[in-house]
Amino acid sequence: MDGVIKSIFTFILIVEFIIGNAGNSFIVLVNCIDWVKRRKISLVDQILIALAISRISLVWLIFGSWCVSVFFPALFATEKMLRMLTNIWTVTNHFSVWLAASLSTFYFLKIANFSNSIFLYLKWRVKKVVLVLLLVTLVLLFLNILLINIHINASINGYRGNMTCSSASCSFTRFSSVIALTNTVFILIPFILSLATFLLLTFSLWKHHKKMQHTVKGSRDASTEAHSGVMKTVITFLLLYSIFFLTFFMSVWISERLEENLIIILSEMMGMAYPSGHSCFLILGNKKLRQASLSVLWWLRYRFKDGEPSGHREFRESS
């Protein structure tokens, strides 16, 4: 039974891996082609490109960690592999969540309607606000990596001081818990920022809807559509990232209670849904990306109509 479950989880993980690479690569490709054509690129497109690249890195990291845990489990016990994976995971996860939070902030300042003087000040300087926010994240990333490596060094020194099997197991569990807690503290900031933008967008939409009821009844104007689209993207990010982070804690604290291989593949499968699934929602929520994806689907439909490439069909008919 466990073998069947593992096979199903493995199949889902591979499908998510393919979708994550295809979706995020599509975002990068479409925006880069548009950049070359127009000879200029907007701030939101720059964020989308950087976000998609960070998600591709995260997808490969999750898939690579699973491959190492399944085929080369002894590598996880080495100091070099432990340090490398922990630091790479910290960097990719940091940029993934912070770029998503920056995108939420950009949409919030562009779309929301408030008469507050502070909000209007930030709204008129939205590009500077986002750039300053991204610069601040670099400082936080430096502090995060510094604390992570301090914990790694302390754990390695503690392990070398006591080489018994039970103490090594306890040290690894304690190390994983400390790493999880440290990353939580730093990642909680952009998560709360995204949550705040979602709540403020909800309030802004409620005010706008209430105002529109007194003017035009039964209609959905451009502002309402913009609010709804951005809110769907933000809430999707919040839900998927919550699942992603819960699976990280699950793999840290529940691995001793269930079969190790099963809990690893389950956590990797659920975690992969975040960078893979959110890219699909970003494509559907962006007009340019959505139109490009529809064009690709129509091209594929006519290119491989009736399940046979058009070139092969023409050759067969001529012969």
mmCIF file of C-alpha atoms in Angstrom:
data_model
loop_
_atom_site.group_PDB
_atom_site.id
_atom_site.type_symbol
_atom_site.label_atom_id
_atom_site.label_comp_id
_atom_site.label_asym_id
_atom_site.label_seq_id
_atom_site.Cartn_x
_atom_site.Cartn_y
_atom_site.Cartn_z
ATOM 1 C CA MET A 1 0.000 0.000 0.000
ATOM 2 C CA ASP A 2 2.833 2.380 0.887
ATOM 3 C CA GLY A 3 4.440 1.666 -2.494
ATOM 4 C CA VAL A 4 1.267 2.657 -4.339
ATOM 5 C CA ILE A 5 0.935 5.882 -2.313
ATOM 6 C CA LYS A 6 4.578 6.762 -2.962
ATOM 7 C CA SER A 7 4.111 6.168 -6.682
ATOM 8 C CA ILE A 8 1.057 8.457 -6.760
ATOM 9 C CA PHE A 9 2.868 11.185 -4.791
ATOM 10 C CA THR A 10 5.920 10.854 -7.050
ATOM 11 C CA PHE A 11 3.782 11.181 -10.192
ATOM 12 C CA ILE A 12 2.052 14.294 -8.810
ATOM 13 C CA LEU A 13 5.420 15.789 -7.826
ATOM 14 C CA ILE A 14 6.820 15.285 -11.331
ATOM 15 C CA VAL A 15 3.684 16.822 -12.903
ATOM 16 C CA GLU A 16 3.989 19.837 -10.568
ATOM 17 C CA PHE A 17 7.683 20.100 -11.462
ATOM 18 C CA ILE A 18 6.846 20.249 -15.182
ATOM 19 C CA ILE A 19 3.998 22.757 -14.665
ATOM 20 C CA GLY A 20 6.182 24.953 -12.441
ATOM 21 C CA ASN A 21 8.998 25.116 -14.984
ATOM 22 C CA ALA A 22 6.642 25.617 -17.932
ATOM 23 C CA GLY A 23 4.485 28.282 -16.260
ATOM 24 C CA ASN A 24 7.316 30.368 -14.828
ATOM 25 C CA SER A 25 9.427 30.034 -17.987
ATOM 26 C CA PHE A 26 6.408 31.220 -19.973
ATOM 27 C CA ILE A 27 6.161 34.343 -17.771
ATOM 28 C CA VAL A 28 9.848 35.128 -18.310
ATOM 29 C CA LEU A 29 9.685 34.455 -22.061
ATOM 30 C CA VAL A 30 6.577 36.565 -22.760
ATOM 31 C CA ASN A 31 7.842 39.554 -20.772
ATOM 32 C CA CYS A 32 11.334 39.374 -22.296
ATOM 33 C CA ILE A 33 9.897 39.224 -25.845
ATOM 34 C CA ASP A 34 7.677 42.213 -25.040
ATOM 35 C CA TRP A 35 10.735 43.998 -23.602
ATOM 36 C CA VAL A 36 12.685 43.462 -26.850
ATOM 37 C CA LYS A 37 9.762 44.604 -29.018
ATOM 38 C CA ARG A 38 8.966 47.753 -27.034
ATOM 39 C CA ARG A 39 12.594 48.496 -26.018
ATOM 40 C CA LYS A 40 11.319 49.276 -22.543
ATOM 41 C CA ILE A 41 9.909 47.341 -19.609
ATOM 42 C CA SER A 42 7.540 48.344 -16.833
ATOM 43 C CA LEU A 43 8.249 47.847 -13.137
ATOM 44 C CA VAL A 44 5.530 45.230 -12.767
ATOM 45 C CA ASP A 45 7.023 43.202 -15.637
ATOM 46 C CA GLN A 46 10.452 43.405 -14.003
ATOM 47 C CA ILE A 47 8.992 42.081 -10.755
ATOM 48 C CA LEU A 48 7.180 39.301 -12.626
ATOM 49 C CA ILE A 49 10.395 38.236 -14.389
ATOM 50 C CA ALA A 50 12.384 38.209 -11.144
ATOM 51 C CA LEU A 51 9.557 36.410 -9.341
ATOM 52 C CA ALA A 52 9.308 33.752 -12.057
ATOM 53 C CA ILE A 53 13.088 33.170 -11.981
ATOM 54 C CA SER A 54 13.012 32.767 -8.189
ATOM 55 C CA ARG A 55 10.113 30.302 -8.538
ATOM 56 C CA ILE A 56 12.022 28.278 -11.140
ATOM 57 C CA SER A 57 14.950 28.104 -8.722
ATOM 58 C CA LEU A 58 12.620 27.056 -5.913
ATOM 59 C CA VAL A 59 10.997 24.350 -8.070
ATOM 60 C CA TRP A 60 14.394 22.905 -8.973
ATOM 61 C CA LEU A 61 15.535 23.106 -5.346
ATOM 62 C CA ILE A 62 12.498 21.189 -4.087
ATOM 63 C CA PHE A 63 12.838 18.580 -6.819
ATOM 64 C CA GLY A 64 16.589 18.308 -6.290
ATOM 65 C CA SER A 65 16.172 17.897 -2.528
ATOM 66 C CA TRP A 66 13.703 15.092 -3.131
ATOM 67 C CA CYS A 67 16.060 13.350 -5.562
ATOM 68 C CA VAL A 68 18.948 13.583 -3.097
ATOM 69 C CA SER A 69 16.792 12.302 -0.218
ATOM 70 C CA VAL A 70 15.612 9.319 -2.293
ATOM 71 C CA PHE A 71 18.712 8.323 -4.264
ATOM 72 C CA PHE A 72 21.587 9.744 -2.168
ATOM 73 C CA PRO A 73 20.284 10.034 1.431
ATOM 74 C CA ALA A 74 23.795 9.871 2.891
ATOM 75 C CA LEU A 75 24.614 13.258 1.309
ATOM 76 C CA PHE A 76 22.212 14.995 3.735
ATOM 77 C CA ALA A 77 24.491 13.947 6.596
ATOM 78 C CA THR A 78 27.473 15.872 5.199
ATOM 79 C CA GLU A 79 28.281 19.333 6.499
ATOM 80 C CA LYS A 80 28.851 20.781 3.011
ATOM 81 C CA MET A 81 25.498 19.573 1.635
ATOM 82 C CA LEU A 82 23.619 20.696 4.747
ATOM 83 C CA ARG A 83 25.108 24.185 4.606
ATOM 84 C CA MET A 84 24.611 24.524 0.842
ATOM 85 C CA LEU A 85 20.973 23.384 0.784
ATOM 86 C CA THR A 86 20.034 25.478 3.808
ATOM 87 C CA ASN A 87 21.558 28.666 2.378
ATOM 88 C CA ILE A 88 20.164 28.126 -1.133
ATOM 89 C CA TRP A 89 16.705 27.392 0.283
ATOM 90 C CA THR A 90 16.883 30.552 2.416
ATOM 91 C CA VAL A 91 17.843 32.753 -0.557
ATOM 92 C CA THR A 92 15.322 31.345 -3.057
ATOM 93 C CA ASN A 93 12.474 31.300 -0.539
ATOM 94 C CA HIS A 94 13.331 34.857 0.554
ATOM 95 C CA PHE A 95 13.177 36.307 -2.960
ATOM 96 C CA SER A 96 10.116 34.242 -3.863
ATOM 97 C CA VAL A 97 7.998 35.545 -0.995
ATOM 98 C CA TRP A 98 9.381 39.097 -0.952
ATOM 99 C CA LEU A 99 8.926 39.629 -4.696
ATOM 100 C CA ALA A 100 5.349 38.391 -4.361
ATOM 101 C CA ALA A 101 4.825 40.821 -1.476
ATOM 102 C CA SER A 102 6.342 43.641 -3.568
ATOM 103 C CA LEU A 103 3.983 42.771 -6.420
ATOM 104 C CA SER A 104 1.025 42.867 -4.018
ATOM 105 C CA THR A 105 2.200 46.251 -2.711
ATOM 106 C CA PHE A 106 2.555 47.624 -6.242
ATOM 107 C CA TYR A 107 -0.957 46.524 -7.232
ATOM 108 C CA PHE A 108 -2.375 47.829 -3.968
ATOM 109 C CA LEU A 109 -0.889 51.309 -4.396
ATOM 110 C CA LYS A 110 -1.946 51.433 -8.051
ATOM 111 C CA ILE A 111 -5.521 50.205 -7.656
ATOM 112 C CA ALA A 112 -6.765 51.045 -4.150
ATOM 113 C CA ASN A 113 -8.598 54.308 -3.531
ATOM 114 C CA PHE A 114 -8.081 56.079 -0.213
ATOM 115 C CA SER A 115 -8.047 59.761 0.643
ATOM 116 C CA ASN A 116 -5.434 59.382 3.371
ATOM 117 C CA SER A 117 -2.485 61.741 2.851
ATOM 118 C CA ILE A 118 0.123 59.084 3.641
ATOM 119 C CA PHE A 119 -1.447 56.662 1.167
ATOM 120 C CA LEU A 120 -1.584 59.348 -1.551
ATOM 121 C CA TYR A 121 2.062 60.211 -0.896
ATOM 122 C CA LEU A 122 3.051 56.567 -1.366
ATOM 123 C CA LYS A 123 0.716 56.143 -4.351
ATOM 124 C CA TRP A 124 2.375 58.974 -6.251
ATOM 125 C CA ARG A 125 5.796 57.416 -5.556
ATOM 126 C CA VAL A 126 4.890 53.766 -6.082
ATOM 127 C CA LYS A 127 8.060 52.913 -8.016
ATOM 128 C CA LYS A 128 10.312 54.373 -5.326
ATOM 129 C CA VAL A 129 8.322 52.595 -2.613
ATOM 130 C CA VAL A 130 8.761 49.209 -4.297
ATOM 131 C CA LEU A 131 12.462 49.797 -4.981
ATOM 132 C CA VAL A 132 13.108 50.835 -1.363
ATOM 133 C CA LEU A 133 11.155 47.791 -0.199
ATOM 134 C CA LEU A 134 13.338 45.524 -2.324
ATOM 135 C CA LEU A 135 16.502 47.158 -0.978
ATOM 136 C CA VAL A 136 15.324 46.601 2.588
ATOM 137 C CA THR A 137 14.783 42.922 1.775
ATOM 138 C CA LEU A 138 18.486 42.598 0.905
ATOM 139 C CA VAL A 139 19.406 43.764 4.404
ATOM 140 C CA LEU A 140 16.966 41.273 5.917
ATOM 141 C CA LEU A 141 18.371 38.521 3.681
ATOM 142 C CA PHE A 142 21.896 39.263 4.914
ATOM 143 C CA LEU A 143 20.756 39.051 8.545
ATOM 144 C CA ASN A 144 18.820 35.862 7.854
ATOM 145 C CA ILE A 145 21.799 34.116 6.221
ATOM 146 C CA LEU A 146 24.079 35.322 9.027
ATOM 147 C CA LEU A 147 21.844 33.832 11.723
ATOM 148 C CA ILE A 148 21.337 30.613 9.750
ATOM 149 C CA ASN A 149 25.097 30.040 9.433
ATOM 150 C CA ILE A 150 25.623 30.808 13.113
ATOM 151 C CA HIS A 151 23.096 28.073 13.952
ATOM 152 C CA ILE A 152 24.761 25.686 11.468
ATOM 153 C CA ASN A 153 28.189 26.238 13.022
ATOM 154 C CA ALA A 154 26.802 25.798 16.537
ATOM 155 C CA SER A 155 25.019 22.572 15.567
ATOM 156 C CA ILE A 156 28.100 21.129 13.855
ATOM 157 C CA ASN A 157 30.329 21.965 16.823
ATOM 158 C CA GLY A 158 27.781 20.406 19.178
ATOM 159 C CA TYR A 159 27.612 17.273 17.064
ATOM 160 C CA ARG A 160 31.386 16.935 16.984
ATOM 161 C CA GLY A 161 31.493 17.287 20.760
ATOM 162 C CA ASN A 162 29.045 14.421 21.267
ATOM 163 C CA MET A 163 29.174 11.669 18.624
ATOM 164 C CA THR A 164 26.546 9.306 20.057
ATOM 165 C CA CYS A 165 23.690 8.279 17.767
ATOM 166 C CA SER A 166 20.907 9.543 20.009
ATOM 167 C CA SER A 167 22.563 12.894 20.571
ATOM 168 C CA ALA A 168 23.133 13.276 16.811
ATOM 169 C CA SER A 169 19.440 12.652 16.155
ATOM 170 C CA CYS A 170 18.409 15.143 18.832
ATOM 171 C CA SER A 171 20.913 17.700 17.503
ATOM 172 C CA PHE A 172 19.519 17.413 13.963
ATOM 173 C CA THR A 173 15.927 17.744 15.196
ATOM 174 C CA ARG A 174 16.870 20.754 17.307
ATOM 175 C CA PHE A 175 18.818 22.256 14.399
ATOM 176 C CA SER A 176 15.851 21.827 12.028
ATOM 177 C CA SER A 177 13.517 23.446 14.556
ATOM 178 C CA VAL A 178 15.843 26.425 15.033
ATOM 179 C CA ILE A 179 16.212 26.890 11.262
ATOM 180 C CA ALA A 180 12.433 26.720 10.831
ATOM 181 C CA LEU A 181 11.884 29.265 13.600
ATOM 182 C CA THR A 182 14.531 31.642 12.227
ATOM 183 C CA ASN A 183 13.109 31.543 8.701
ATOM 184 C CA THR A 184 9.598 31.998 10.068
ATOM 185 C CA VAL A 185 10.560 35.231 11.800
ATOM 186 C CA PHE A 186 11.978 36.718 8.593
ATOM 187 C CA ILE A 187 9.296 35.378 6.228
ATOM 188 C CA LEU A 188 6.482 36.481 8.518
ATOM 189 C CA ILE A 189 7.134 40.130 7.568
ATOM 190 C CA PRO A 190 6.316 39.846 3.813
ATOM 191 C CA PHE A 191 3.466 37.455 4.586
ATOM 192 C CA ILE A 192 1.861 40.005 6.935
ATOM 193 C CA LEU A 193 2.506 42.723 4.334
ATOM 194 C CA SER A 194 0.664 40.702 1.665
ATOM 195 C CA LEU A 195 -2.148 39.948 4.095
ATOM 196 C CA ALA A 196 -2.441 43.660 4.939
ATOM 197 C CA THR A 197 -2.634 44.613 1.249
ATOM 198 C CA PHE A 198 -5.383 42.022 0.738
ATOM 199 C CA LEU A 199 -7.427 43.351 3.661
ATOM 200 C CA LEU A 200 -6.953 46.960 2.556
ATOM 201 C CA LEU A 201 -7.912 46.060 -1.018
ATOM 202 C CA THR A 202 -11.034 44.385 0.341
ATOM 203 C CA PHE A 203 -11.906 47.521 2.279
ATOM 204 C CA SER A 204 -11.178 49.702 -0.768
ATOM 205 C CA LEU A 205 -13.411 47.509 -2.939
ATOM 206 C CA TRP A 206 -16.203 47.675 -0.355
ATOM 207 C CA LYS A 207 -16.001 51.482 -0.292
ATOM 208 C CA HIS A 208 -15.952 51.645 -4.084
ATOM 209 C CA HIS A 209 -18.876 49.231 -4.407
ATOM 210 C CA LYS A 210 -20.867 51.208 -1.861
ATOM 211 C CA LYS A 211 -20.149 54.407 -3.782
ATOM 212 C CA MET A 212 -21.147 52.845 -7.114
ATOM 213 C CA GLN A 213 -24.495 51.684 -5.719
ATOM 214 C CA HIS A 214 -25.558 55.312 -5.489
ATOM 215 C CA THR A 215 -24.603 56.032 -9.098
ATOM 216 C CA VAL A 216 -24.881 53.073 -11.475
ATOM 217 C CA LYS A 217 -26.651 49.957 -10.228
ATOM 218 C CA GLY A 218 -25.935 46.454 -11.446
ATOM 219 C CA SER A 219 -22.713 47.277 -13.265
ATOM 220 C CA ARG A 220 -19.092 46.210 -12.839
ATOM 221 C CA ASP A 221 -16.732 49.043 -13.762
ATOM 222 C CA ALA A 222 -12.998 48.818 -14.509
ATOM 223 C CA SER A 223 -11.989 49.603 -10.916
ATOM 224 C CA THR A 224 -14.116 46.775 -9.544
ATOM 225 C CA GLU A 225 -12.636 44.344 -12.062
ATOM 226 C CA ALA A 226 -9.107 45.477 -11.180
ATOM 227 C CA HIS A 227 -9.767 45.078 -7.444
ATOM 228 C CA SER A 228 -11.214 41.598 -7.927
ATOM 229 C CA GLY A 229 -8.362 40.420 -10.151
ATOM 230 C CA VAL A 230 -5.617 41.574 -7.806
ATOM 231 C CA MET A 231 -7.413 40.204 -4.744
ATOM 232 C CA LYS A 232 -7.666 36.767 -6.375
ATOM 233 C CA THR A 233 -3.930 36.798 -7.100
ATOM 234 C CA VAL A 234 -3.005 37.896 -3.575
ATOM 235 C CA ILE A 235 -5.313 35.464 -1.763
ATOM 236 C CA THR A 236 -4.028 32.629 -3.965
ATOM 237 C CA PHE A 237 -0.463 33.511 -2.990
ATOM 238 C CA LEU A 238 -1.385 33.632 0.708
ATOM 239 C CA LEU A 239 -3.162 30.271 0.636
ATOM 240 C CA LEU A 240 -0.513 28.466 -1.414
ATOM 241 C CA TYR A 241 2.348 29.893 0.628
ATOM 242 C CA SER A 242 0.590 28.914 3.860
ATOM 243 C CA ILE A 243 0.401 25.330 2.575
ATOM 244 C CA PHE A 244 4.045 25.523 1.492
ATOM 245 C CA PHE A 245 5.242 26.681 4.889
ATOM 246 C CA LEU A 246 3.044 24.225 6.779
ATOM 247 C CA THR A 247 4.591 21.376 4.787
ATOM 248 C CA PHE A 248 8.037 22.657 5.773
ATOM 249 C CA PHE A 249 7.106 22.483 9.449
ATOM 250 C CA MET A 250 5.478 19.122 8.880
ATOM 251 C CA SER A 251 8.671 17.675 7.410
ATOM 252 C CA VAL A 252 10.641 19.017 10.384
ATOM 253 C CA TRP A 253 8.461 17.936 13.297
ATOM 254 C CA ILE A 254 6.449 14.932 12.093
ATOM 255 C CA SER A 255 9.160 13.012 10.248
ATOM 256 C CA GLU A 256 9.857 10.834 13.288
ATOM 257 C CA ARG A 257 6.212 9.765 13.680
ATOM 258 C CA LEU A 258 5.578 8.531 10.122
ATOM 259 C CA GLU A 259 7.598 6.577 7.628
ATOM 260 C CA GLU A 260 10.421 8.908 6.638
ATOM 261 C CA ASN A 261 10.313 8.424 2.864
ATOM 262 C CA LEU A 262 6.529 8.830 2.765
ATOM 263 C CA ILE A 263 6.515 12.088 4.744
ATOM 264 C CA ILE A 264 9.374 13.466 2.617
ATOM 265 C CA ILE A 265 7.579 12.875 -0.679
ATOM 266 C CA LEU A 266 4.304 14.183 0.801
ATOM 267 C CA SER A 267 5.924 17.400 2.033
ATOM 268 C CA GLU A 268 7.778 17.909 -1.260
ATOM 269 C CA MET A 269 4.587 17.309 -3.265
ATOM 270 C CA MET A 270 2.519 19.763 -1.210
ATOM 271 C CA GLY A 271 5.359 22.300 -1.164
ATOM 272 C CA MET A 272 5.741 22.163 -4.952
ATOM 273 C CA ALA A 273 2.118 23.305 -5.341
ATOM 274 C CA TYR A 274 3.117 26.821 -4.215
ATOM 275 C CA PRO A 275 5.690 27.832 -6.882
ATOM 276 C CA SER A 276 3.911 25.802 -9.576
ATOM 277 C CA GLY A 277 0.290 26.727 -8.875
ATOM 278 C CA HIS A 278 0.846 30.424 -8.231
ATOM 279 C CA SER A 279 2.497 30.875 -11.641
ATOM 280 C CA CYS A 280 -0.709 29.650 -13.294
ATOM 281 C CA PHE A 281 -2.769 32.181 -11.339
ATOM 282 C CA LEU A 282 -0.308 34.948 -12.245
ATOM 283 C CA ILE A 283 -0.767 34.093 -15.934
ATOM 284 C CA LEU A 284 -4.565 34.069 -15.640
ATOM 285 C CA GLY A 285 -4.566 37.314 -13.642
ATOM 286 C CA ASN A 286 -2.362 39.271 -16.058
ATOM 287 C CA LYS A 287 -4.011 40.417 -19.293
ATOM 288 C CA LYS A 288 -0.868 40.240 -21.431
ATOM 289 C CA LEU A 289 0.129 36.804 -20.119
ATOM 290 C CA ARG A 290 -3.426 35.496 -20.401
ATOM 291 C CA GLN A 291 -3.734 36.600 -24.031
ATOM 292 C CA ALA A 292 -0.327 35.098 -24.842
ATOM 293 C CA SER A 293 -1.298 31.781 -23.242
ATOM 294 C CA LEU A 294 -4.549 31.709 -25.225
ATOM 295 C CA SER A 295 -2.592 32.383 -28.426
ATOM 296 C CA VAL A 296 -0.274 29.476 -27.636
ATOM 297 C CA LEU A 297 -3.241 27.175 -26.940
ATOM 298 C CA TRP A 298 -4.939 28.150 -30.208
ATOM 299 C CA TRP A 299 -1.672 27.624 -32.077
ATOM 300 C CA LEU A 300 -1.251 24.171 -30.531
ATOM 301 C CA ARG A 301 -4.861 23.325 -31.316
ATOM 302 C CA TYR A 302 -4.459 24.033 -35.017
ATOM 303 C CA ARG A 303 -0.887 22.768 -35.171
ATOM 304 C CA PHE A 304 -1.807 19.360 -33.767
ATOM 305 C CA LYS A 305 -5.384 19.185 -34.950
ATOM 306 C CA ASP A 306 -6.883 15.694 -34.846
ATOM 307 C CA GLY A 307 -3.869 14.515 -32.862
ATOM 308 C CA GLU A 308 -1.473 14.737 -35.818
ATOM 309 C CA PRO A 309 0.996 17.545 -36.624
ATOM 310 C CA SER A 310 -0.012 19.488 -39.711
ATOM 311 C CA GLY A 311 3.300 18.837 -41.445
ATOM 312 C CA HIS A 312 2.903 15.075 -41.126
ATOM 313 C CA ARG A 313 -0.702 15.255 -42.313
ATOM 314 C CA GLU A 314 0.227 17.286 -45.415
ATOM 315 C CA PHE A 315 3.025 14.859 -46.271
ATOM 316 C CA ARG A 316 0.681 11.885 -45.912
ATOM 317 C CA GLU A 317 -1.992 13.523 -48.109
ATOM 318 C CA SER A 318 0.484 14.440 -50.850
ATOM 319 C CA SER A 319 1.889 10.919 -50.964
#
